[in-house]
Amino acid sequence: MPLNVNAARAKVRAAKRVAVLTGAGVSAESGIPTFRGSGGFWSHQRFEDLATPEGFAKDPKFVWEWYEAHRRNIAKAKPNAGHLALAELEGRVRWFTLITQNVDGLHDLAGSRNVVKLHGDIWVVRCTVCGRERTERAELTELPPRCACGGMLRPGVVWFGEMLPEGAMEAAAEAVRAADVLIVAGTSAQVYPAAGLIPLAVSAGAVVIEINPEETDFSSEVTLALRGTSAVVLPELV
Ligand code: BV8
Ligand code: ZN
């Protein structure tokens, strides 16, 4: 299927307000495995059992071993051409909001500024007792890690069944409702409420551009589907 990159480029060029929703797929070409798409190496159930408050309560050491391995993997990763293209686009559009489901921090490293993190940040740790949060990039050797107050620390990410960070969905929904164009890149659109931003954009009359090598549940509703990888298509688009 020919890539409608030219048509998409014209829509983005004409846009005053651009919103972007990204998922794990945009970090795939930085060497970070996705969760669900082909090539994703998480057995969906296992991640679902792991990324829950219950899973953490049951076996905090096991969950921390998974997260610390993931942190070490991400620490070696670099932003790819897709991340960089989005940072470049932000500088050219008057009104730009990047909404991400990713917790790897690669958008920030690429230079994106207005980033709404819907699912938290793997580089943040939070105390389960006193609630104090801090950025911790160093390798955590004692698992589970402890707070100065003695409380057990948890990863600063949003698990299944947990509320998203205060105000995150509101900021994301506001950006999507106001957008002329919503670019949806690298997400299987299966996790809510994040995925709900796509039909919200469609109903608000935005041009929706999907960038994904595979179909998603919303492929039939988007304006333009670019069947390619984000590190290739986003630079072409921008
Ligand atoms: C909440 C953080 C409730 C940790 C994550 C039944 C129906 C509907 C909803 C639910 C339901 N049962 C439960 C729910 C709610 C649940 C949910 O949506 N479950 C799903 C599984 C059905 N949601 C929640 O629990 C949320 N909270 O609802 O709160 C509530 C309400 C009131 C009061 C109290 C509570 C919390 C959701 C957040 C969960 N945390 N992660 C961590 O990441 O370490 S979710 C996890 O999935 C990741 O964050 C990830 O970002 C997210 C979404 O995955 P994707 O990013 O889309 O990645 P995926 O692998 O799935 O897909 C990759 C895509 O990329 C594929 O399409 C592939 O084709 C493409 N791709 C591959 N390579 C490339 C590429 N694209 C471009 N280029 C490439 N090279
Ligand atoms: Zn504490």
mmCIF file of C-alpha atoms and ligand atoms in Angstrom:
data_model
loop_
_atom_site.group_PDB
_atom_site.id
_atom_site.type_symbol
_atom_site.label_atom_id
_atom_site.label_comp_id
_atom_site.label_asym_id
_atom_site.label_seq_id
_atom_site.Cartn_x
_atom_site.Cartn_y
_atom_site.Cartn_z
ATOM 1 C CA MET A 1 0.000 0.000 0.000
ATOM 2 C CA PRO A 2 1.521 3.326 -1.084
ATOM 3 C CA LEU A 3 2.303 5.522 1.862
ATOM 4 C CA ASN A 4 0.068 8.627 1.817
ATOM 5 C CA VAL A 5 2.973 10.572 3.236
ATOM 6 C CA ASN A 6 2.472 13.446 0.781
ATOM 7 C CA ALA A 7 -1.195 13.801 1.713
ATOM 8 C CA ALA A 8 -0.285 13.604 5.399
ATOM 9 C CA ARG A 9 2.479 16.176 4.925
ATOM 10 C CA ALA A 10 -0.026 18.609 3.372
ATOM 11 C CA LYS A 11 -2.413 18.163 6.322
ATOM 12 C CA VAL A 12 0.337 18.749 8.887
ATOM 13 C CA ARG A 13 1.669 21.772 6.991
ATOM 14 C CA ALA A 14 -1.807 23.333 7.011
ATOM 15 C CA ALA A 15 -2.317 22.627 10.729
ATOM 16 C CA LYS A 16 -2.050 25.348 13.414
ATOM 17 C CA ARG A 17 -2.632 22.933 16.280
ATOM 18 C CA VAL A 18 -1.022 19.487 16.292
ATOM 19 C CA ALA A 19 -1.386 16.751 18.919
ATOM 20 C CA VAL A 20 0.551 13.486 18.887
ATOM 21 C CA LEU A 21 -0.189 10.234 20.748
ATOM 22 C CA THR A 22 2.681 7.752 20.932
ATOM 23 C CA GLY A 23 3.033 4.208 22.234
ATOM 24 C CA ALA A 24 5.732 1.583 22.628
ATOM 25 C CA GLY A 25 6.118 1.237 18.853
ATOM 26 C CA VAL A 26 7.985 4.552 18.570
ATOM 27 C CA SER A 27 10.708 3.165 20.868
ATOM 28 C CA ALA A 28 10.948 -0.177 19.036
ATOM 29 C CA GLU A 29 13.639 1.184 16.687
ATOM 30 C CA SER A 30 15.613 2.270 19.745
ATOM 31 C CA GLY A 31 15.845 -1.408 20.673
ATOM 32 C CA ILE A 32 13.105 -1.422 23.319
ATOM 33 C CA PRO A 33 10.667 -4.327 22.790
ATOM 34 C CA THR A 34 6.972 -3.469 22.512
ATOM 35 C CA PHE A 35 4.305 -5.091 24.652
ATOM 36 C CA ARG A 36 1.743 -6.480 22.219
ATOM 37 C CA GLY A 37 2.513 -5.937 18.524
ATOM 38 C CA SER A 38 4.417 -8.589 16.557
ATOM 39 C CA GLY A 39 7.945 -8.573 17.882
ATOM 40 C CA GLY A 40 6.641 -7.597 21.290
ATOM 41 C CA PHE A 41 8.196 -10.061 23.674
ATOM 42 C CA TRP A 42 5.860 -9.675 26.620
ATOM 43 C CA SER A 43 3.312 -12.437 26.953
ATOM 44 C CA HIS A 44 0.408 -10.059 27.455
ATOM 45 C CA GLN A 45 -0.884 -11.839 30.545
ATOM 46 C CA ARG A 46 2.464 -11.767 32.314
ATOM 47 C CA PHE A 47 2.835 -8.009 31.894
ATOM 48 C CA GLU A 48 -0.772 -7.567 32.938
ATOM 49 C CA ASP A 49 -0.130 -9.595 36.100
ATOM 50 C CA LEU A 50 3.107 -7.780 36.743
ATOM 51 C CA ALA A 51 2.000 -4.191 36.074
ATOM 52 C CA THR A 52 -0.696 -4.144 38.785
ATOM 53 C CA PRO A 53 -0.786 -3.022 42.422
ATOM 54 C CA GLU A 54 -1.807 -6.574 43.362
ATOM 55 C CA GLY A 55 1.162 -8.063 41.531
ATOM 56 C CA PHE A 56 3.481 -5.624 43.284
ATOM 57 C CA ALA A 57 1.938 -6.270 46.718
ATOM 58 C CA LYS A 58 2.258 -10.022 46.202
ATOM 59 C CA ASP A 59 5.894 -10.009 45.114
ATOM 60 C CA PRO A 60 7.570 -6.579 45.136
ATOM 61 C CA LYS A 61 11.024 -8.097 44.613
ATOM 62 C CA PHE A 62 9.919 -9.935 41.438
ATOM 63 C CA VAL A 63 8.245 -6.811 40.030
ATOM 64 C CA TRP A 64 11.302 -4.712 40.865
ATOM 65 C CA GLU A 65 13.613 -7.256 39.183
ATOM 66 C CA TRP A 66 11.527 -6.882 36.022
ATOM 67 C CA TYR A 67 11.497 -3.097 36.216
ATOM 68 C CA GLU A 68 15.203 -2.763 37.023
ATOM 69 C CA ALA A 69 16.086 -5.005 34.043
ATOM 70 C CA HIS A 70 13.798 -2.828 31.889
ATOM 71 C CA ARG A 71 15.485 0.351 33.265
ATOM 72 C CA ARG A 72 18.951 -1.011 32.406
ATOM 73 C CA ASN A 73 17.746 -1.870 28.875
ATOM 74 C CA ILE A 74 16.258 1.603 28.393
ATOM 75 C CA ALA A 75 19.358 3.305 29.858
ATOM 76 C CA LYS A 76 21.304 1.938 26.852
ATOM 77 C CA ALA A 77 18.691 3.116 24.331
ATOM 78 C CA LYS A 78 18.978 6.323 22.304
ATOM 79 C CA PRO A 79 16.149 8.376 20.850
ATOM 80 C CA ASN A 80 15.612 7.291 17.234
ATOM 81 C CA ALA A 81 14.827 9.352 14.122
ATOM 82 C CA GLY A 82 11.129 9.183 14.964
ATOM 83 C CA HIS A 83 11.613 10.761 18.402
ATOM 84 C CA LEU A 84 13.857 13.415 16.855
ATOM 85 C CA ALA A 85 11.357 14.172 14.074
ATOM 86 C CA LEU A 86 8.648 14.861 16.678
ATOM 87 C CA ALA A 87 10.968 17.216 18.576
ATOM 88 C CA GLU A 88 11.710 18.983 15.265
ATOM 89 C CA LEU A 89 7.977 19.244 14.433
ATOM 90 C CA GLU A 90 7.273 20.796 17.839
ATOM 91 C CA GLY A 91 9.617 23.657 16.980
ATOM 92 C CA ARG A 92 7.733 24.373 13.739
ATOM 93 C CA VAL A 93 4.137 24.262 14.939
ATOM 94 C CA ARG A 94 2.653 27.136 16.929
ATOM 95 C CA TRP A 95 0.659 24.880 19.175
ATOM 96 C CA PHE A 96 1.962 21.351 19.778
ATOM 97 C CA THR A 97 1.256 18.706 22.451
ATOM 98 C CA LEU A 98 2.999 15.332 22.625
ATOM 99 C CA ILE A 99 0.973 12.773 24.598
ATOM 100 C CA THR A 100 2.827 9.544 25.339
ATOM 101 C CA GLN A 101 1.976 6.195 26.906
ATOM 102 C CA ASN A 102 5.687 5.414 27.093
ATOM 103 C CA VAL A 103 7.564 5.581 30.369
ATOM 104 C CA ASP A 104 11.091 5.403 28.851
ATOM 105 C CA GLY A 105 11.804 9.156 28.731
ATOM 106 C CA LEU A 106 13.151 9.006 25.151
ATOM 107 C CA HIS A 107 10.892 11.858 23.966
ATOM 108 C CA ASP A 108 12.428 14.137 26.623
ATOM 109 C CA LEU A 109 15.941 13.000 25.632
ATOM 110 C CA ALA A 110 15.105 13.776 21.980
ATOM 111 C CA GLY A 111 14.289 17.372 22.952
ATOM 112 C CA SER A 112 10.475 17.293 23.054
ATOM 113 C CA ARG A 113 9.269 19.903 25.555
ATOM 114 C CA ASN A 114 5.497 19.805 25.913
ATOM 115 C CA VAL A 115 5.161 16.123 26.843
ATOM 116 C CA VAL A 116 2.113 14.679 28.648
ATOM 117 C CA LYS A 117 3.121 11.362 30.236
ATOM 118 C CA LEU A 118 -0.094 9.354 30.649
ATOM 119 C CA HIS A 119 1.507 6.291 32.258
ATOM 120 C CA GLY A 120 4.216 7.886 34.388
ATOM 121 C CA ASP A 121 7.993 7.685 34.178
ATOM 122 C CA ILE A 122 10.208 4.656 34.753
ATOM 123 C CA TRP A 123 13.010 6.952 36.006
ATOM 124 C CA VAL A 124 10.856 8.143 38.905
ATOM 125 C CA VAL A 125 10.548 6.155 42.148
ATOM 126 C CA ARG A 126 7.849 6.862 44.740
ATOM 127 C CA CYS A 127 7.661 5.892 48.398
ATOM 128 C CA THR A 128 4.678 3.692 49.239
ATOM 129 C CA VAL A 129 4.691 5.122 52.778
ATOM 130 C CA CYS A 130 5.494 8.842 52.707
ATOM 131 C CA GLY A 131 4.688 9.365 49.003
ATOM 132 C CA ARG A 132 7.923 11.262 48.325
ATOM 133 C CA GLU A 133 8.980 11.022 44.657
ATOM 134 C CA ARG A 134 12.416 11.430 43.078
ATOM 135 C CA THR A 135 14.171 10.767 39.787
ATOM 136 C CA GLU A 136 16.551 7.835 40.194
ATOM 137 C CA ARG A 137 18.585 6.880 37.121
ATOM 138 C CA ALA A 138 21.281 4.891 38.914
ATOM 139 C CA GLU A 139 21.124 1.102 38.950
ATOM 140 C CA LEU A 140 19.098 -0.039 41.940
ATOM 141 C CA THR A 141 21.099 -2.749 43.631
ATOM 142 C CA GLU A 142 18.911 -3.464 46.669
ATOM 143 C CA LEU A 143 15.462 -4.619 45.481
ATOM 144 C CA PRO A 144 12.912 -3.520 46.535
ATOM 145 C CA PRO A 145 14.626 -0.141 47.163
ATOM 146 C CA ARG A 146 13.927 1.754 50.376
ATOM 147 C CA CYS A 147 13.054 5.385 51.063
ATOM 148 C CA ALA A 148 14.935 7.460 53.659
ATOM 149 C CA CYS A 149 11.814 7.062 55.798
ATOM 150 C CA GLY A 150 12.234 3.280 55.619
ATOM 151 C CA GLY A 151 9.211 2.816 53.355
ATOM 152 C CA MET A 152 9.369 0.591 50.259
ATOM 153 C CA LEU A 153 9.792 2.460 46.958
ATOM 154 C CA ARG A 154 7.734 1.616 43.817
ATOM 155 C CA PRO A 155 8.285 2.538 40.160
ATOM 156 C CA GLY A 156 6.689 5.905 39.293
ATOM 157 C CA VAL A 157 4.503 4.351 36.592
ATOM 158 C CA VAL A 158 0.718 3.819 36.284
ATOM 159 C CA TRP A 159 -0.285 0.160 36.647
ATOM 160 C CA PHE A 160 -3.502 -1.483 35.448
ATOM 161 C CA GLY A 161 -6.402 -0.496 37.680
ATOM 162 C CA GLU A 162 -4.624 2.678 38.785
ATOM 163 C CA MET A 163 -5.627 6.248 38.055
ATOM 164 C CA LEU A 164 -3.541 8.211 35.597
ATOM 165 C CA PRO A 165 -1.463 11.101 36.969
ATOM 166 C CA GLU A 166 -3.567 14.037 38.187
ATOM 167 C CA GLY A 167 -4.581 16.210 35.246
ATOM 168 C CA ALA A 168 -2.823 14.119 32.577
ATOM 169 C CA MET A 169 -5.955 12.868 30.809
ATOM 170 C CA GLU A 170 -7.564 16.313 31.099
ATOM 171 C CA ALA A 171 -4.557 17.962 29.434
ATOM 172 C CA ALA A 172 -4.446 15.257 26.769
ATOM 173 C CA ALA A 173 -8.177 15.449 26.016
ATOM 174 C CA GLU A 174 -8.053 19.240 25.815
ATOM 175 C CA ALA A 175 -5.138 19.094 23.357
ATOM 176 C CA VAL A 176 -6.882 16.466 21.222
ATOM 177 C CA ARG A 177 -10.209 18.332 21.160
ATOM 178 C CA ALA A 178 -8.475 21.526 20.010
ATOM 179 C CA ALA A 179 -6.167 19.857 17.466
ATOM 180 C CA ASP A 180 -6.455 20.263 13.702
ATOM 181 C CA VAL A 181 -4.349 17.111 13.324
ATOM 182 C CA LEU A 182 -3.749 14.159 15.671
ATOM 183 C CA ILE A 183 -0.795 11.939 14.767
ATOM 184 C CA VAL A 184 -1.112 8.470 16.372
ATOM 185 C CA ALA A 185 2.199 6.608 16.225
ATOM 186 C CA GLY A 186 3.305 3.212 17.528
ATOM 187 C CA THR A 187 0.329 2.217 19.629
ATOM 188 C CA SER A 188 -1.896 -0.854 19.453
ATOM 189 C CA ALA A 189 -4.664 1.378 20.855
ATOM 190 C CA GLN A 190 -5.757 -1.302 23.336
ATOM 191 C CA VAL A 191 -5.101 0.437 26.649
ATOM 192 C CA TYR A 192 -7.668 2.884 28.040
ATOM 193 C CA PRO A 193 -8.258 5.703 28.729
ATOM 194 C CA ALA A 194 -5.306 6.566 26.409
ATOM 195 C CA ALA A 195 -6.821 4.823 23.385
ATOM 196 C CA GLY A 196 -10.044 6.796 23.896
ATOM 197 C CA LEU A 197 -8.189 9.885 22.673
ATOM 198 C CA ILE A 198 -8.365 8.524 19.121
ATOM 199 C CA PRO A 199 -12.175 8.386 18.762
ATOM 200 C CA LEU A 200 -12.258 11.696 20.663
ATOM 201 C CA ALA A 201 -10.144 13.283 17.900
ATOM 202 C CA VAL A 202 -12.309 11.733 15.179
ATOM 203 C CA SER A 203 -15.520 13.049 16.796
ATOM 204 C CA ALA A 204 -13.934 16.485 17.276
ATOM 205 C CA GLY A 205 -13.303 16.639 13.510
ATOM 206 C CA ALA A 206 -9.512 16.444 13.594
ATOM 207 C CA VAL A 207 -7.517 14.905 10.775
ATOM 208 C CA VAL A 208 -6.167 11.666 12.320
ATOM 209 C CA ILE A 209 -2.964 10.207 10.879
ATOM 210 C CA GLU A 210 -2.007 6.686 12.032
ATOM 211 C CA ILE A 211 1.622 5.534 11.758
ATOM 212 C CA ASN A 212 1.933 1.806 12.401
ATOM 213 C CA PRO A 213 3.259 -1.164 10.389
ATOM 214 C CA GLU A 214 0.157 -3.077 11.493
ATOM 215 C CA GLU A 215 -3.598 -2.420 11.556
ATOM 216 C CA THR A 216 -5.220 -1.338 14.817
ATOM 217 C CA ASP A 217 -8.840 -1.283 16.006
ATOM 218 C CA PHE A 218 -9.054 2.323 14.826
ATOM 219 C CA SER A 219 -7.396 1.978 11.403
ATOM 220 C CA SER A 220 -10.785 2.121 9.650
ATOM 221 C CA GLU A 221 -11.687 5.386 11.420
ATOM 222 C CA VAL A 222 -8.498 7.403 10.862
ATOM 223 C CA THR A 223 -8.155 9.870 7.992
ATOM 224 C CA LEU A 224 -4.792 8.565 6.760
ATOM 225 C CA ALA A 225 -3.099 5.282 7.667
ATOM 226 C CA LEU A 226 0.654 5.246 6.969
ATOM 227 C CA ARG A 227 1.695 1.569 7.036
ATOM 228 C CA GLY A 228 5.323 1.926 8.033
ATOM 229 C CA THR A 229 7.616 2.234 11.031
ATOM 230 C CA SER A 230 7.829 5.491 12.966
ATOM 231 C CA ALA A 231 11.603 5.969 12.625
ATOM 232 C CA VAL A 232 11.113 5.901 8.829
ATOM 233 C CA VAL A 233 7.708 7.558 8.377
ATOM 234 C CA LEU A 234 7.929 10.376 10.955
ATOM 235 C CA PRO A 235 11.110 11.872 9.442
ATOM 236 C CA GLU A 236 9.482 11.620 5.979
ATOM 237 C CA LEU A 237 6.359 13.329 7.322
ATOM 238 C CA VAL A 238 8.286 16.087 9.077
HETATM 239 C C1 BV8 B 1 -7.610 2.815 34.602
HETATM 240 C C2 BV8 B 1 2.736 1.312 32.656
HETATM 241 C C3 BV8 B 1 -9.292 2.725 36.110
HETATM 242 C C4 BV8 B 1 3.794 0.469 33.181
HETATM 243 C C5 BV8 B 1 0.800 0.555 31.439
HETATM 244 C C6 BV8 B 1 -11.642 -3.781 29.617
HETATM 245 C C7 BV8 B 1 -11.933 -2.926 28.563
HETATM 246 C C8 BV8 B 1 -11.396 -1.636 28.496
HETATM 247 C C9 BV8 B 1 -10.546 -1.183 29.517
HETATM 248 C C10 BV8 B 1 -10.276 -2.048 30.552
HETATM 249 C C11 BV8 B 1 -10.793 -3.334 30.611
HETATM 250 N N1 BV8 B 1 -10.323 -3.933 31.724
HETATM 251 C C12 BV8 B 1 -9.522 -3.053 32.383
HETATM 252 C C13 BV8 B 1 -9.493 -1.901 31.689
HETATM 253 C C14 BV8 B 1 -8.743 -0.680 32.035
HETATM 254 C C15 BV8 B 1 -7.271 -0.861 31.710
HETATM 255 C C16 BV8 B 1 -7.083 -1.261 30.260
HETATM 256 O O1 BV8 B 1 -7.186 -0.448 29.371
HETATM 257 N N2 BV8 B 1 -6.797 -2.569 30.041
HETATM 258 C C17 BV8 B 1 -6.606 -3.036 28.669
HETATM 259 C C18 BV8 B 1 -5.449 -4.047 28.630
HETATM 260 C C19 BV8 B 1 -7.888 -3.676 28.193
HETATM 261 N N3 BV8 B 1 -6.666 0.447 31.924
HETATM 262 C C20 BV8 B 1 -6.198 0.770 33.132
HETATM 263 O O2 BV8 B 1 -6.207 0.006 34.074
HETATM 264 C C21 BV8 B 1 -5.727 2.203 33.290
HETATM 265 N N4 BV8 B 1 -6.305 2.750 34.487
HETATM 266 O O3 BV8 B 1 -8.393 2.540 33.719
HETATM 267 O O4 BV8 B 1 -7.987 3.190 35.809
HETATM 268 C C22 BV8 B 1 -9.775 3.503 37.224
HETATM 269 C C23 BV8 B 1 -10.881 4.333 37.030
HETATM 270 C C24 BV8 B 1 -11.365 5.028 38.087
HETATM 271 C C25 BV8 B 1 -10.758 4.900 39.335
HETATM 272 C C26 BV8 B 1 -9.631 4.080 39.510
HETATM 273 C C27 BV8 B 1 -9.134 3.381 38.454
HETATM 274 C C28 BV8 B 1 -4.209 2.237 33.449
HETATM 275 C C29 BV8 B 1 -3.558 1.845 32.146
HETATM 276 C C30 BV8 B 1 -2.041 2.018 32.262
HETATM 277 C C31 BV8 B 1 -1.433 0.673 32.424
HETATM 278 N N5 BV8 B 1 0.034 0.831 32.455
HETATM 279 N N6 BV8 B 1 2.128 0.649 31.540
HETATM 280 C C32 BV8 B 1 4.893 0.326 32.205
HETATM 281 O O5 BV8 B 1 4.735 0.700 31.022
HETATM 282 O O6 BV8 B 1 5.933 -0.173 32.642
HETATM 283 S S1 BV8 B 1 0.114 0.115 29.966
HETATM 284 C C33 BV8 B 1 1.232 -0.458 28.825
HETATM 285 O O7 BV8 B 1 0.482 -0.575 27.593
HETATM 286 C C34 BV8 B 1 2.355 0.509 28.475
HETATM 287 O O8 BV8 B 1 2.317 1.701 29.206
HETATM 288 C C35 BV8 B 1 2.081 0.836 27.010
HETATM 289 O O9 BV8 B 1 2.437 2.132 26.746
HETATM 290 C C36 BV8 B 1 0.633 0.666 26.966
HETATM 291 C C37 BV8 B 1 -0.017 0.631 25.626
HETATM 292 O O10 BV8 B 1 0.699 -0.267 24.815
HETATM 293 P P1 BV8 B 1 1.293 0.366 23.440
HETATM 294 O O11 BV8 B 1 2.093 1.565 23.795
HETATM 295 O O12 BV8 B 1 0.195 0.553 22.471
HETATM 296 O O13 BV8 B 1 2.293 -0.752 22.994
HETATM 297 P P2 BV8 B 1 1.887 -2.154 22.337
HETATM 298 O O14 BV8 B 1 3.039 -3.078 22.520
HETATM 299 O O15 BV8 B 1 0.538 -2.567 22.826
HETATM 300 O O16 BV8 B 1 1.725 -1.835 20.780
HETATM 301 C C38 BV8 B 1 2.859 -1.436 20.046
HETATM 302 C C39 BV8 B 1 2.319 -0.951 18.716
HETATM 303 O O17 BV8 B 1 3.419 -0.437 17.973
HETATM 304 C C40 BV8 B 1 1.714 -2.064 17.861
HETATM 305 O O18 BV8 B 1 0.525 -1.582 17.272
HETATM 306 C C41 BV8 B 1 2.775 -2.328 16.787
HETATM 307 O O19 BV8 B 1 2.186 -2.683 15.542
HETATM 308 C C42 BV8 B 1 3.416 -0.972 16.679
HETATM 309 N N7 BV8 B 1 4.823 -0.993 16.252
HETATM 310 C C43 BV8 B 1 5.745 -1.969 16.431
HETATM 311 N N8 BV8 B 1 6.936 -1.564 15.915
HETATM 312 C C44 BV8 B 1 6.741 -0.298 15.438
HETATM 313 C C45 BV8 B 1 5.408 0.070 15.658
HETATM 314 N N9 BV8 B 1 4.916 1.273 15.299
HETATM 315 C C46 BV8 B 1 5.759 2.129 14.692
HETATM 316 N N10 BV8 B 1 7.065 1.854 14.452
HETATM 317 C C47 BV8 B 1 7.579 0.653 14.816
HETATM 318 N N11 BV8 B 1 8.885 0.367 14.564
HETATM 319 ZN ZN ZN B 2 9.243 7.449 52.403
#
